Coordinates of N, CA and C in Angstrom, one line a residue:
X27 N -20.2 52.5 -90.5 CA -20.8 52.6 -89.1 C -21.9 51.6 -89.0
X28 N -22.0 50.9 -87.9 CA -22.6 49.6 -87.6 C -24.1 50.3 -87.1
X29 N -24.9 50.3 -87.6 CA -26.2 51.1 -86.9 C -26.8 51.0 -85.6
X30 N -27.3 51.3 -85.1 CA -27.7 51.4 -83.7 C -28.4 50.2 -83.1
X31 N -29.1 50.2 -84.0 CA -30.5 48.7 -83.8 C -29.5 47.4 -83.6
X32 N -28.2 47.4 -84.5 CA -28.0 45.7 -84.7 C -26.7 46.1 -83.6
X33 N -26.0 46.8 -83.1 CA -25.0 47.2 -81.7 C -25.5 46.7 -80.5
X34 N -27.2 47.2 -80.8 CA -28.3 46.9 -79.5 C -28.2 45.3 -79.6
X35 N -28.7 45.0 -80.5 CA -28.9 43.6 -80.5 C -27.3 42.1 -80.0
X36 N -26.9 42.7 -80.5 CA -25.0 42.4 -80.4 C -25.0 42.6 -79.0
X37 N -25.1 43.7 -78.2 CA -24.7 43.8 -77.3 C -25.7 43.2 -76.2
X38 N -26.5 43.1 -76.3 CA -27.9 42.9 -75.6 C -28.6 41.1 -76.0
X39 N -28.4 40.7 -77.1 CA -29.4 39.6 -77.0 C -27.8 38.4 -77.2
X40 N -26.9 38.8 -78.3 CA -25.6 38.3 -78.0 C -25.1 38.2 -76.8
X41 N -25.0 39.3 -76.3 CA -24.1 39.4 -75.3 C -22.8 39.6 -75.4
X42 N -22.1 40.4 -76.4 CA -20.8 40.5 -76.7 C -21.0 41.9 -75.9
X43 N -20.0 42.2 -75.3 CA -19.3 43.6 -74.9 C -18.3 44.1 -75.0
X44 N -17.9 43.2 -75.5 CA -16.2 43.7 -75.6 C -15.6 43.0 -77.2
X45 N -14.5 44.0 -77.6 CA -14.1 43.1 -79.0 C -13.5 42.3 -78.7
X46 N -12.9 41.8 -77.7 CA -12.9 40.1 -77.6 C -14.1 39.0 -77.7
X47 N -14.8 39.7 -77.0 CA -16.0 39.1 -77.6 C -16.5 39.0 -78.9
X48 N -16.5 39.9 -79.4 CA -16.8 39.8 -80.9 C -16.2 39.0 -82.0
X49 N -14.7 39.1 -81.3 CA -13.4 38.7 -82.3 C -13.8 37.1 -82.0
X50 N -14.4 36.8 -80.8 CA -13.9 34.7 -80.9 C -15.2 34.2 -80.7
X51 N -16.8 35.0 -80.6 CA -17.8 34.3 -81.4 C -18.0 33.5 -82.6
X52 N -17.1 34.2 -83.5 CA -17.5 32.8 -84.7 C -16.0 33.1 -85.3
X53 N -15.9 31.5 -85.9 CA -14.7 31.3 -86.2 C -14.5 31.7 -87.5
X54 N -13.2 31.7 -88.3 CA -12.8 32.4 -89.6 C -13.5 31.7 -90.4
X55 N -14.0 30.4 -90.1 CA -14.6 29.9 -91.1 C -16.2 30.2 -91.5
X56 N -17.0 30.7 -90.4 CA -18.0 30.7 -90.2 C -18.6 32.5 -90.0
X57 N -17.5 33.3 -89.8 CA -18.1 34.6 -89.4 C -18.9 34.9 -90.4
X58 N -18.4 35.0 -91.8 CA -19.1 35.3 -93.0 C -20.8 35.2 -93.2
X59 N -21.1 33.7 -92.7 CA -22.5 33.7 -92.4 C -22.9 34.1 -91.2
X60 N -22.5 34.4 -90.2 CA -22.4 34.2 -88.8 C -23.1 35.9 -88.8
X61 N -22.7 36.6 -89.6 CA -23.1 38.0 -89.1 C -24.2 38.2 -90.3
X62 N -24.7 37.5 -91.1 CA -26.1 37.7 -91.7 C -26.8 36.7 -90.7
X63 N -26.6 35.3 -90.7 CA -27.9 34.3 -89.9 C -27.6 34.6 -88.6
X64 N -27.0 35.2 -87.8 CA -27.0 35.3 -86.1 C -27.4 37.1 -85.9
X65 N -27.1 37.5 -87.0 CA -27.4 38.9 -86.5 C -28.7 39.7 -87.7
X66 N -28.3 39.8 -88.5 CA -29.3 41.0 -89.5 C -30.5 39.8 -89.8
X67 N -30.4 38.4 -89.9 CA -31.4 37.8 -90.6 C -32.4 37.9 -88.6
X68 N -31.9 38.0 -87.6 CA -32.5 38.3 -86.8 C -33.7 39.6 -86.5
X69 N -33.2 40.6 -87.3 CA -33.3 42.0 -86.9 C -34.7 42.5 -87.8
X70 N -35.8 42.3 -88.3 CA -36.8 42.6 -88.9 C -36.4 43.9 -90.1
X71 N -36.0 45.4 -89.4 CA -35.8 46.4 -89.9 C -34.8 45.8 -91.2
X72 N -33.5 45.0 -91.0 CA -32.9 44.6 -92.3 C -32.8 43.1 -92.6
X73 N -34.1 42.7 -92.6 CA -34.0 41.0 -93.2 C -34.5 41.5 -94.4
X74 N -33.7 40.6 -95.7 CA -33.7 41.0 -96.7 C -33.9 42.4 -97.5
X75 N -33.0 43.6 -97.2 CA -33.0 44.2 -97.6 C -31.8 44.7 -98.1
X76 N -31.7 45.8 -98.7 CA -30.1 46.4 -99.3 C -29.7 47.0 -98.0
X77 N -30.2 47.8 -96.7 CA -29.4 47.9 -96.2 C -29.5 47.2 -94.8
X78 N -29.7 45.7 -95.1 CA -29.3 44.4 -94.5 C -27.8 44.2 -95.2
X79 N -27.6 44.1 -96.3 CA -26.3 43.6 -96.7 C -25.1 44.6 -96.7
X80 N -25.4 45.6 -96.2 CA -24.6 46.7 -96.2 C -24.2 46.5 -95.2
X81 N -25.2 46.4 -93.9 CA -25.4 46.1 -92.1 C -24.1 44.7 -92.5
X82 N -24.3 43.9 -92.9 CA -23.7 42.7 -93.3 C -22.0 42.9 -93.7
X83 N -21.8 43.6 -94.2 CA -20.6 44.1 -95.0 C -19.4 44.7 -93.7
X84 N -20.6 45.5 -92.9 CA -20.2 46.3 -92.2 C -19.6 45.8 -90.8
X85 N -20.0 44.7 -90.4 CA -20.1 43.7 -89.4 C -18.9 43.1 -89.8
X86 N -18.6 42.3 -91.1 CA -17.8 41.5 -91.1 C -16.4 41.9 -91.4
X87 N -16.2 43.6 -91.8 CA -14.8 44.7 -91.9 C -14.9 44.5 -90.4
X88 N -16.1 44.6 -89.2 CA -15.7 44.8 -87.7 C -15.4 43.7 -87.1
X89 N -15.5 42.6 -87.9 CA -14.9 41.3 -87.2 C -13.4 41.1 -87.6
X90 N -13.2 41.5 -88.5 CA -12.0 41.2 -89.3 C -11.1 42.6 -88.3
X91 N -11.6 43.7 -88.0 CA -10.7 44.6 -87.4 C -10.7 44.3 -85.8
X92 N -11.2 43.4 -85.3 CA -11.4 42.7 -83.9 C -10.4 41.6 -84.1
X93 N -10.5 40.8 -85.1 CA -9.7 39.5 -85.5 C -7.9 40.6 -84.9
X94 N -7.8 41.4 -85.9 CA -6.5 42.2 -86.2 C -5.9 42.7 -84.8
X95 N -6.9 43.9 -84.0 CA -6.7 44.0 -83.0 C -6.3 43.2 -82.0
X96 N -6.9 41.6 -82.2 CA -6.6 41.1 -81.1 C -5.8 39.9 -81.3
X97 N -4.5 40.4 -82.1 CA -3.4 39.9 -82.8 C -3.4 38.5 -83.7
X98 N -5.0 38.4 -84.2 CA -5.0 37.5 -85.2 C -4.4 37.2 -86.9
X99 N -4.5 36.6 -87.5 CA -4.0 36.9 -88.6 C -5.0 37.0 -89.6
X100 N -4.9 38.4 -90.4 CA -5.8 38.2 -91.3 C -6.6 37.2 -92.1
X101 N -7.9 37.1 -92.4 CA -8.4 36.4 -93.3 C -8.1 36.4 -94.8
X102 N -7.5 35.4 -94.8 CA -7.7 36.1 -96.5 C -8.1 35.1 -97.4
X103 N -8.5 35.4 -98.9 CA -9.6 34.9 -99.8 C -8.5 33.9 -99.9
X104 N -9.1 32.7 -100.4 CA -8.0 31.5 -101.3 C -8.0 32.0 -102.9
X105 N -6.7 31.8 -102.9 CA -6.1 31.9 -104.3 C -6.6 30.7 -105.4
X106 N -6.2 31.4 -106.7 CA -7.0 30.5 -107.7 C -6.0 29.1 -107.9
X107 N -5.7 28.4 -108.3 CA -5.1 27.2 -107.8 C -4.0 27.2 -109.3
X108 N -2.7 27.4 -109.2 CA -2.0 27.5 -109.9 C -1.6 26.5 -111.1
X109 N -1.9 26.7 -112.0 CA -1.8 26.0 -113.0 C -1.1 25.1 -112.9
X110 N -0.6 23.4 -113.5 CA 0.6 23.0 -113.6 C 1.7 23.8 -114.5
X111 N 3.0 23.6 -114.2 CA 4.1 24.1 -115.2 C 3.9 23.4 -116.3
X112 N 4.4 23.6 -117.5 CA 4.6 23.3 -119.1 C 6.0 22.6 -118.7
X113 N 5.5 21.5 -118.9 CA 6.6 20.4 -119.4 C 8.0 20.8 -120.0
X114 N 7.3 21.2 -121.1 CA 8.3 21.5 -122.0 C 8.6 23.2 -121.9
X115 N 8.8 23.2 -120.9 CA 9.4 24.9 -119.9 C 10.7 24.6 -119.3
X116 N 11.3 25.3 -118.8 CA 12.3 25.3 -117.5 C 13.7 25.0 -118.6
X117 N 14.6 24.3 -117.7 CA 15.7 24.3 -118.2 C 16.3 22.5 -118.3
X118 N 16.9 22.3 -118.9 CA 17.6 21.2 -120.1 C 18.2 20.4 -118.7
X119 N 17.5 18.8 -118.0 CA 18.7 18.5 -117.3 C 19.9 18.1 -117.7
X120 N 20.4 17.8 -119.4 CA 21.4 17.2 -119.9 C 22.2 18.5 -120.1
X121 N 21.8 19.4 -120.7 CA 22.3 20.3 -121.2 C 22.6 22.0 -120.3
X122 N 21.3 21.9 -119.2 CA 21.8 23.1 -118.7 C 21.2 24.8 -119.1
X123 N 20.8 24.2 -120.5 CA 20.2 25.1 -121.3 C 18.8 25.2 -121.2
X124 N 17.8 26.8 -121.4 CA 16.6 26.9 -121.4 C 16.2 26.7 -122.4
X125 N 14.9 25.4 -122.5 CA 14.2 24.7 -123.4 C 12.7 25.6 -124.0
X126 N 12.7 25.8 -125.2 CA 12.4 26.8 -125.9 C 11.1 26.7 -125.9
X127 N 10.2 25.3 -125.3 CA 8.8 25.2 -125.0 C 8.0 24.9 -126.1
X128 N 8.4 24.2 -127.1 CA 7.6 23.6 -128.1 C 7.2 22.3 -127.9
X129 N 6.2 22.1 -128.6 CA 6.5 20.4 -128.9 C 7.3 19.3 -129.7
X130 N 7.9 20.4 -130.7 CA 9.1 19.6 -131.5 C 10.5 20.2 -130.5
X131 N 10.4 20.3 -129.1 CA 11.7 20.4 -129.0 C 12.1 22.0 -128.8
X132 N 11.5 22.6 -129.7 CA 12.3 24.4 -129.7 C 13.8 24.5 -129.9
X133 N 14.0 25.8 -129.5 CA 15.4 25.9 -129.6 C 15.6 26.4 -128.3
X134 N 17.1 25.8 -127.6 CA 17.2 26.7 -126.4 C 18.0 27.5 -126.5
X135 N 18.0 28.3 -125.5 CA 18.9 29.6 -125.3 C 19.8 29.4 -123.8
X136 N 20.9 29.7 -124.1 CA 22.4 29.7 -123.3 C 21.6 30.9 -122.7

């Protein structure tokens, strides 16, 4: 639950009233800081505190359910960046056969 103080401030010094408003204030790239530096780091009661970053936490599940509602596509984290394949993996273009992944060659398997 979003606390009372920073709804007031949202709705009042923002000016959002509506979750369309909320959902296309700041973009996917930017919400993340957008609801600590535009909103809690405003708010005295939670600048730098533990339940500033909770206030923070709490904001950006309600942007993300504004994003959803208003047929966006979720945010999501980037993935870790996938290894190259092993050379010496996969399957034999002469042969057809799976190459057994060594450096001398291996044995493959039919």
């Amino acid at each position: 639950n979003i606390d009372a103080s920073v709804a007031a401030y949202v709705t009042k010094q923002l000016q959002l009233e509506s979750v369309a408003d909320f959902a296309n204030y700041w973009t996917r790239d930017e919400y993340e800081r957008g609801m600590q530096d535009d909103i809690i780091s405003q708010l005295e009661l939670f600048r730098s505190k533990p339940a500033g970053k909770l206030q923070v936490a709490r904001l950006r599940a309600a942007w993300q359910g504004a994003q959803q509602q208003m047929g966006a596509a979720p945010a999501l984290k980037k993935a870790a960046p996938v290894a190259p394949a092993d050379p010496q993996m996969g399957i034999c273009e002469k042969t057809g056969l799976e190459a057994g992944g060594t450096s001398k060659g291996g044995t493959l398997h039919a």
